[in-house]
One Martini backbone bead per residue (centre of mass of N, CA, C, O) as a GRO file, in nm:
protein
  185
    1UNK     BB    1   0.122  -1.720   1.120
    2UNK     BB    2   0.068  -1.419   0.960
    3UNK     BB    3   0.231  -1.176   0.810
    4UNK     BB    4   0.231  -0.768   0.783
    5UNK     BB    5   0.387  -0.478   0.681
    6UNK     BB    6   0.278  -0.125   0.691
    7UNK     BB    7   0.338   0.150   0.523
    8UNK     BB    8   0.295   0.456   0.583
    9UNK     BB    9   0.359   0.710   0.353
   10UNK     BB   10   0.545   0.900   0.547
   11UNK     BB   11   0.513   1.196   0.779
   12UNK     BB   12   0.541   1.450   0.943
   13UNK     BB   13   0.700   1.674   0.726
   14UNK     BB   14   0.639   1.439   0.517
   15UNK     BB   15   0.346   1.480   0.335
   16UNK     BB   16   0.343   1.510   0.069
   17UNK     BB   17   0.077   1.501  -0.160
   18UNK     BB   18  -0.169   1.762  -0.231
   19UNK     BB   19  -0.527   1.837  -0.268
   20UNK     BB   20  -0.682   2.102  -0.121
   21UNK     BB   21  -0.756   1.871   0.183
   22UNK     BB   22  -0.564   1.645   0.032
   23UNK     BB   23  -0.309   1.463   0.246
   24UNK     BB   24  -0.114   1.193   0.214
   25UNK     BB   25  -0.034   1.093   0.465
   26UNK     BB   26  -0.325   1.079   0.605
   27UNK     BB   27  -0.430   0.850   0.387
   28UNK     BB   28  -0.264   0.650   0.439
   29UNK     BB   29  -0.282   0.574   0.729
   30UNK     BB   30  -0.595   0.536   0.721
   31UNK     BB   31  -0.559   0.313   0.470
   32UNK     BB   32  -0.374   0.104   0.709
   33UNK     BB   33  -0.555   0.084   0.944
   34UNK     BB   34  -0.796  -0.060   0.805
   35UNK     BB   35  -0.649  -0.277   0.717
   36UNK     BB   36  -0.532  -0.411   0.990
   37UNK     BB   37  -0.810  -0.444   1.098
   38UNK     BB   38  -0.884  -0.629   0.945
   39UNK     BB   39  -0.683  -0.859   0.956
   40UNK     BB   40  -0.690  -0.913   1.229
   41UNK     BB   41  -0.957  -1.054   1.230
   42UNK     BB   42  -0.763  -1.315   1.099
   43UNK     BB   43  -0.483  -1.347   1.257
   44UNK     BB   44  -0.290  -1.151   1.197
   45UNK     BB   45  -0.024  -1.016   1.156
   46UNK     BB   46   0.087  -0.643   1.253
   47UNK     BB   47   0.307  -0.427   1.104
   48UNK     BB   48   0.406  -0.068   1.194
   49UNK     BB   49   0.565   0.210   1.056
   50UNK     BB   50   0.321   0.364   1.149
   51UNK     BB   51   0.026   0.509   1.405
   52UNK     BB   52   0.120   0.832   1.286
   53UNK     BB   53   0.260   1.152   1.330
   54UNK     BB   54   0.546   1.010   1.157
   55UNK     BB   55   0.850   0.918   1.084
   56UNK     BB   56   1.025   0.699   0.827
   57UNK     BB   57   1.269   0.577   0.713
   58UNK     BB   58   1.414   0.314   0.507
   59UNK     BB   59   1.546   0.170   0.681
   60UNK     BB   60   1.333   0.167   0.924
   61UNK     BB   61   1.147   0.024   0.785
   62UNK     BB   62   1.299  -0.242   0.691
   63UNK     BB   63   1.363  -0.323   0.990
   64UNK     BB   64   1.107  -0.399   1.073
   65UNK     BB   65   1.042  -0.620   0.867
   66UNK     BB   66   1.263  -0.813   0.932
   67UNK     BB   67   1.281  -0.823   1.237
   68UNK     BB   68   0.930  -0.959   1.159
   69UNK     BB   69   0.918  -1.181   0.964
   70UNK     BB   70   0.744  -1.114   0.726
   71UNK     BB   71   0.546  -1.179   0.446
   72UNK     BB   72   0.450  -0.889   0.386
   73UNK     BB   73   0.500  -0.584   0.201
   74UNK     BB   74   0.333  -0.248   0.239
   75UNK     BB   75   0.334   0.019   0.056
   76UNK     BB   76   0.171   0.361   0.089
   77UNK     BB   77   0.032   0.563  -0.156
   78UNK     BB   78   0.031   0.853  -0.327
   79UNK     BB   79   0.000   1.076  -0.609
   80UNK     BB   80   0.121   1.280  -0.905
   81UNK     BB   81   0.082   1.400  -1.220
   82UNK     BB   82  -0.156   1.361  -1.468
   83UNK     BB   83  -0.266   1.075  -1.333
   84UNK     BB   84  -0.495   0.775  -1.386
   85UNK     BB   85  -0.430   0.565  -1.167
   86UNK     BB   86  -0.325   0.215  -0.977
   87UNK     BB   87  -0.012   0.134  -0.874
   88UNK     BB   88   0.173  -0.144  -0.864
   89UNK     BB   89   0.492  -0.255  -0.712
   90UNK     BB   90   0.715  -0.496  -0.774
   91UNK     BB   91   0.982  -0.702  -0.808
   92UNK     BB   92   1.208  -0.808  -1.021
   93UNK     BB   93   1.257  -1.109  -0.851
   94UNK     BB   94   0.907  -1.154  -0.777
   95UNK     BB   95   0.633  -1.336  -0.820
   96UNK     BB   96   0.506  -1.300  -0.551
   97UNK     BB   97   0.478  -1.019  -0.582
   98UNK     BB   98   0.283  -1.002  -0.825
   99UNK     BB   99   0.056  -1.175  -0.669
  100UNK     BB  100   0.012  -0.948  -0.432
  101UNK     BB  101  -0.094  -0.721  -0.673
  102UNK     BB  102  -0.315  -0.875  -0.795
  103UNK     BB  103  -0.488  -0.932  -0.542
  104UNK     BB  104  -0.528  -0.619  -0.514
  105UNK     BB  105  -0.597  -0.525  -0.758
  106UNK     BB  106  -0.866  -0.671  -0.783
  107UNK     BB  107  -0.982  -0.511  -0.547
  108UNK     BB  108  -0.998  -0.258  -0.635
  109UNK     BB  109  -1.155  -0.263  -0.854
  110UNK     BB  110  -1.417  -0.299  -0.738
  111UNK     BB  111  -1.449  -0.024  -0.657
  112UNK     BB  112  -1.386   0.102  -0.977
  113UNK     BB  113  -1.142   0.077  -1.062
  114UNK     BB  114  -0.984   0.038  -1.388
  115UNK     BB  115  -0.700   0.116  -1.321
  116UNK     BB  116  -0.433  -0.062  -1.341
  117UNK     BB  117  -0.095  -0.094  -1.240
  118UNK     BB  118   0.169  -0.326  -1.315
  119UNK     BB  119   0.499  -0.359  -1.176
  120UNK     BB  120   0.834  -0.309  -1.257
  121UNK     BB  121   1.165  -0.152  -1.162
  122UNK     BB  122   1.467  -0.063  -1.292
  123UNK     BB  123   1.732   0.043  -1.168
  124UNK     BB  124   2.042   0.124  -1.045
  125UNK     BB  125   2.216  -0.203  -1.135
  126UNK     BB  126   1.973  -0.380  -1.185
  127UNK     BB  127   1.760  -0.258  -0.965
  128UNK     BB  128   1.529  -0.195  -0.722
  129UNK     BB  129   1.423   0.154  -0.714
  130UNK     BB  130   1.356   0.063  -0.458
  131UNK     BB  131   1.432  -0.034  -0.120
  132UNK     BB  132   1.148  -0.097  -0.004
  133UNK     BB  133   1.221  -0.381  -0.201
  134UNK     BB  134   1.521  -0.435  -0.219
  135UNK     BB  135   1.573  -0.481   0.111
  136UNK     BB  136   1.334  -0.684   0.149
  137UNK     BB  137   1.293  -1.008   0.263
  138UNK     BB  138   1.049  -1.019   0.122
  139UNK     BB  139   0.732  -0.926   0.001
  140UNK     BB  140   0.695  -0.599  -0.207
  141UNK     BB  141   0.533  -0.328  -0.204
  142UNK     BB  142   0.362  -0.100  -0.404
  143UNK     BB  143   0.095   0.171  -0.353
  144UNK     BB  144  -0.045   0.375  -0.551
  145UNK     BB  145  -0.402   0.491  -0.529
  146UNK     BB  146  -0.393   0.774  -0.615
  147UNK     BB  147  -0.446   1.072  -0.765
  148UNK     BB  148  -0.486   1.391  -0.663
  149UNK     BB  149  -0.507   1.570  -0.934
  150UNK     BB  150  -0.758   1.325  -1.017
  151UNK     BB  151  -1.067   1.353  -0.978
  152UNK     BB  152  -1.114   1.048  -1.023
  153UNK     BB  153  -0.935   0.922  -0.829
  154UNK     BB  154  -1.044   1.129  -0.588
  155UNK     BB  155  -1.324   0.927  -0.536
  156UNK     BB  156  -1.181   0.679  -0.379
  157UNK     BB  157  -1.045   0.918  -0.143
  158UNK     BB  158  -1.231   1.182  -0.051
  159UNK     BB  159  -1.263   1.024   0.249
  160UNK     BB  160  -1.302   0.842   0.475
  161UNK     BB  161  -1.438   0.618   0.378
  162UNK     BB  162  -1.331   0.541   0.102
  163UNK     BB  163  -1.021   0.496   0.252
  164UNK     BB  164  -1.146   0.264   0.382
  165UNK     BB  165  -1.217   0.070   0.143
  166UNK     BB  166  -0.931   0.081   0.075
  167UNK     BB  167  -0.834  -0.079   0.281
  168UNK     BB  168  -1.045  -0.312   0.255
  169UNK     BB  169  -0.890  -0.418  -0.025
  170UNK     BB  170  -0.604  -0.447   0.100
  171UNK     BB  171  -0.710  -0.676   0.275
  172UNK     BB  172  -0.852  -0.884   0.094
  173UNK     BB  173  -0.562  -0.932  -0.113
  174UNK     BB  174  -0.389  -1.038   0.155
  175UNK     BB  175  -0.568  -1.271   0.201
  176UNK     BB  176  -0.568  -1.406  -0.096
  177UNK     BB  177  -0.287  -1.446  -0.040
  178UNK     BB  178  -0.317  -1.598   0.223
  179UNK     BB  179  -0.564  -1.802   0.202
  180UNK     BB  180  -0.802  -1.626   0.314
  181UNK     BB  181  -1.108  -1.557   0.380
  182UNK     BB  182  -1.357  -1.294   0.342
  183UNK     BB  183  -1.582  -1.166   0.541
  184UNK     BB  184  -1.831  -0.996   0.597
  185UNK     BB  185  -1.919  -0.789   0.901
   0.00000   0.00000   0.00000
């Protein structure tokens, strides 16, 4: 069996990026329950570092994930500041990271989002800049899904059904991920 653990980023106080009425914290959530949904219909393991308005830090989340020896880890989150793209982020060292952000990154595409970035960045020492691709015992990325302050990609986040839709988009990639075929509902 499969298994994914799925990080809604943020969380409690930590609210994350705002904009007008939409709340970064809120939208990874609902964005994250929907995946899972999605994934468990096909006997996914699926373990959630969050699946409430609360908070856990990088190493709590890390810990969720290495102690349930996940095949994947998706830390979900959303954007800010004067950009217009999806972008995916995965290890500096992990091939098989890049694999999980092509196919989810195929998969948002097909929303209709046409700017998608994949990428990895080297931090500190040489190593990868965020400790949750870092410290992750498996494939691990970021996906940042819309930015909050630009207009064209809050289309894609804007309202609860959107927010599912992208749910279920990030299911579908990490399904084509685990080579398990998606059907319609």
């Amino acid at each position: 069996m499969k298994s994914v653990t799925l990080d809604p980023g943020k969380g409690g106080n930590k609210t994350g990026f705002t904009f007008d009425n939409l709340v970064e914290k809120e939208i990874n959530l609902t964005i994250a329950l929907e995946c899972r949904e999605e994934l468990m219909r096909y006997g996914v393991e699926v373990v959630m570092t969050r699946d409430d308005d609360t908070y856990a830090g990088y190493s709590q989340r890390i810990l969720i994930a290495n102690k349930n020896h996940s095949d994947a880890f998706v830390s979900i989150h959303c954007n800010f500041g004067e950009g217009s793209l999806c972008e995916l982020v995965y290890s500096i060292h992990s091939e098989k990271g890049l694999s999980l952000a092509s196919s989810i990154g195929d998969e948002i595409r097909k929303l209709g989002q046409p700017a998608i970035k994949i990428y990895n960045k080297i931090g500190y020492g040489l190593q990868d800049y965020n400790a949750v691709i870092r410290e992750a015992d498996m494939d691990s990325i970021i996906i940042k899904c819309a930015y909050l302050d630009n207009e064209f990609d809050r289309s894609f986040i804007h309202n609860l059904e959107k927010q599912q839709e992208f749910g279920t988009a990030i299911a579908k990639g990490i399904l084509n991920y685990f080579n398990l075929e998606y059907k319609e509902k």
